[in-house]
Amino acid sequence: MKTYSFNQALDIVAQLVQRLHQAHLGKGEDFDITPTSVRIELDGAGRPVVRVRATDGSMDGEMPELLSQWRYRAPERWWGGRKNSWTDQYALAALFVELVLGKAPFASVFETNDETVIKTVLMNRPPDLPMDCPRREVLVRALAKEPQARFPSCSSFAAALADPSVFAMSSSDGSGRHHHHHSHHSGGQSPKNASKPISKGKLFLL
């Protein structure tokens, strides 16, 4: 996959967070973050413009023939869990990794196209992020196995990606890296800060 700069990837995530927020408010159609529903183009200035394709009830339907189409899907959804803000956050994190590194977490596992292998790995192995992955600690939290161990919202995840001090505040008690006990800690109270990296409305083309 084509790779993007950190700032371009951050812009893409911010645009998707705003689209998801609009959908949650009933001001836009809901969509699943998949390789086929998100399309990225660059404008004349080299800035990414994100287009999304709305999805229907099939979001929770039959598995695709190529399971890699679900490579952004949170572990709990493989076991029948419904789409929600936590699964959206996981998908955003997986997409961000693919944007900056060229491959999503567990890419080699998805290449097996074996449902049993994929489920086993998703539920038991931490994400295979290289140590020099940008914002690695932020992404590890967003890719946590347990939904409650992720950031409280997609906006707070985007804020932590854009400004590591937001993540540092949420981990200020020293336990943040363990991802167990503070899904509602102070880092979750930063959605207002998340408005800073959000892209201007004129780029949203739905």
Short mmCIF file of C-alpha atoms in Angstrom, two decimals, residues 82-193:
data_model
loop_
_atom_site.label_atom_id
_atom_site.label_comp_id
_atom_site.label_asym_id
_atom_site.label_seq_id
_atom_site.Cartn_x
_atom_site.Cartn_y
_atom_site.Cartn_z
CA ARG A 82 -21.43 -4.76 17.03
CA LYS A 83 -19.87 -1.65 15.54
CA ASN A 84 -19.45 1.14 18.10
CA SER A 85 -17.06 3.99 18.92
CA TRP A 86 -14.49 1.59 20.40
CA THR A 87 -14.43 -0.61 17.29
CA ASP A 88 -14.22 2.55 15.15
CA GLN A 89 -11.20 3.63 17.22
CA TYR A 90 -9.47 0.28 16.71
CA ALA A 91 -10.09 0.54 12.96
CA LEU A 92 -8.71 4.09 12.87
CA ALA A 93 -5.56 2.93 14.67
CA ALA A 94 -5.09 -0.04 12.32
CA LEU A 95 -5.58 2.23 9.32
CA PHE A 96 -3.09 4.77 10.69
CA VAL A 97 -0.47 2.04 11.06
CA GLU A 98 -1.05 0.97 7.47
CA LEU A 99 -0.86 4.56 6.23
CA VAL A 100 2.55 5.25 7.80
CA LEU A 101 4.15 1.79 7.62
CA GLY A 102 2.57 0.38 4.47
CA LYS A 103 0.91 -2.58 6.21
CA ALA A 104 -1.72 -2.98 8.88
CA PRO A 105 -1.15 -4.81 12.19
CA PHE A 106 -1.02 -8.60 11.76
CA ALA A 107 -0.71 -8.22 7.97
CA SER A 108 1.08 -11.56 7.57
CA VAL A 109 -1.60 -13.29 9.63
CA PHE A 110 -4.36 -11.95 7.39
CA GLU A 111 -2.46 -13.24 4.37
CA THR A 112 -3.20 -16.78 5.60
CA ASN A 113 -6.91 -16.12 4.97
CA ASP A 114 -7.55 -18.63 7.77
CA GLU A 115 -10.34 -17.49 10.10
CA THR A 116 -9.23 -19.68 13.00
CA VAL A 117 -5.62 -18.50 12.82
CA ILE A 118 -6.68 -14.85 12.55
CA LYS A 119 -9.05 -15.04 15.51
CA THR A 120 -6.48 -16.80 17.66
CA VAL A 121 -3.81 -14.21 16.93
CA LEU A 122 -6.14 -11.21 17.33
CA MET A 123 -7.28 -12.40 20.74
CA ASN A 124 -3.89 -13.47 22.10
CA ARG A 125 -0.99 -11.56 20.53
CA PRO A 126 -0.15 -7.87 20.95
CA PRO A 127 -0.02 -5.81 17.75
CA ASP A 128 3.22 -6.34 15.85
CA LEU A 129 4.30 -2.70 15.77
CA PRO A 130 8.00 -1.96 15.27
CA MET A 131 9.63 -0.10 18.15
CA ASP A 132 10.22 2.96 15.95
CA CYS A 133 6.57 3.18 14.87
CA PRO A 134 5.36 6.79 15.25
CA ARG A 135 3.19 7.25 18.39
CA ARG A 136 3.66 3.58 19.22
CA GLU A 137 2.31 3.79 22.79
CA VAL A 138 -0.78 5.68 21.65
CA LEU A 139 -1.47 3.08 18.95
CA VAL A 140 -0.91 0.14 21.30
CA ARG A 141 -3.58 1.53 23.60
CA ALA A 142 -6.04 2.12 20.75
CA LEU A 143 -5.39 -1.44 19.52
CA ALA A 144 -5.99 -3.00 22.96
CA LYS A 145 -7.85 -6.32 23.02
CA GLU A 146 -10.38 -5.08 25.58
CA PRO A 147 -12.50 -2.16 24.33
CA GLN A 148 -12.51 -0.45 27.74
CA ALA A 149 -8.70 -0.36 27.70
CA ARG A 150 -8.72 1.87 24.61
CA PHE A 151 -9.20 5.62 24.64
CA PRO A 152 -12.68 6.71 25.75
CA SER A 153 -13.51 8.08 22.29
CA CYS A 154 -12.23 8.39 18.75
CA SER A 155 -11.70 12.11 19.39
CA SER A 156 -9.47 11.50 22.41
CA PHE A 157 -7.46 8.96 20.38
CA ALA A 158 -7.00 11.51 17.58
CA ALA A 159 -5.97 14.14 20.14
CA ALA A 160 -3.33 11.81 21.59
CA LEU A 161 -1.99 11.05 18.11
CA ALA A 162 -1.68 14.75 17.38
CA ASP A 163 -0.26 15.77 20.76
CA PRO A 164 1.67 13.20 22.83
CA SER A 165 1.23 15.36 25.95
CA VAL A 166 -2.47 14.45 25.89
CA PHE A 167 -1.49 10.80 26.10
CA ALA A 168 1.10 11.60 28.78
CA MET A 169 -1.58 13.22 30.91
CA SER A 170 -3.79 10.16 30.62
CA SER A 171 -0.84 8.06 31.77
CA SER A 172 0.42 10.46 34.44
CA ASP A 173 -0.26 7.99 37.25
CA GLY A 174 2.36 5.72 35.70
CA SER A 175 -0.09 2.96 34.90
CA GLY A 176 -1.09 4.16 31.45
CA ARG A 177 1.14 1.79 29.59
CA HIS A 178 -0.62 -1.15 31.20
CA HIS A 179 -3.96 -0.21 29.61
CA HIS A 180 -6.17 -1.68 32.30
CA HIS A 181 -7.60 0.79 34.76
CA HIS A 182 -8.03 4.22 33.34
CA SER A 183 -10.20 4.17 30.28
CA HIS A 184 -11.99 7.11 31.91
CA HIS A 185 -8.86 8.84 33.21
CA SER A 186 -8.08 12.46 32.41
CA GLY A 187 -6.96 11.63 28.88
CA GLY A 188 -10.54 10.76 28.09
CA GLN A 189 -11.65 14.29 28.88
CA SER A 190 -9.88 15.85 25.94
CA PRO A 191 -12.37 15.66 23.03
CA LYS A 192 -12.42 19.48 22.98
CA ASN A 193 -8.69 19.44 22.26
#
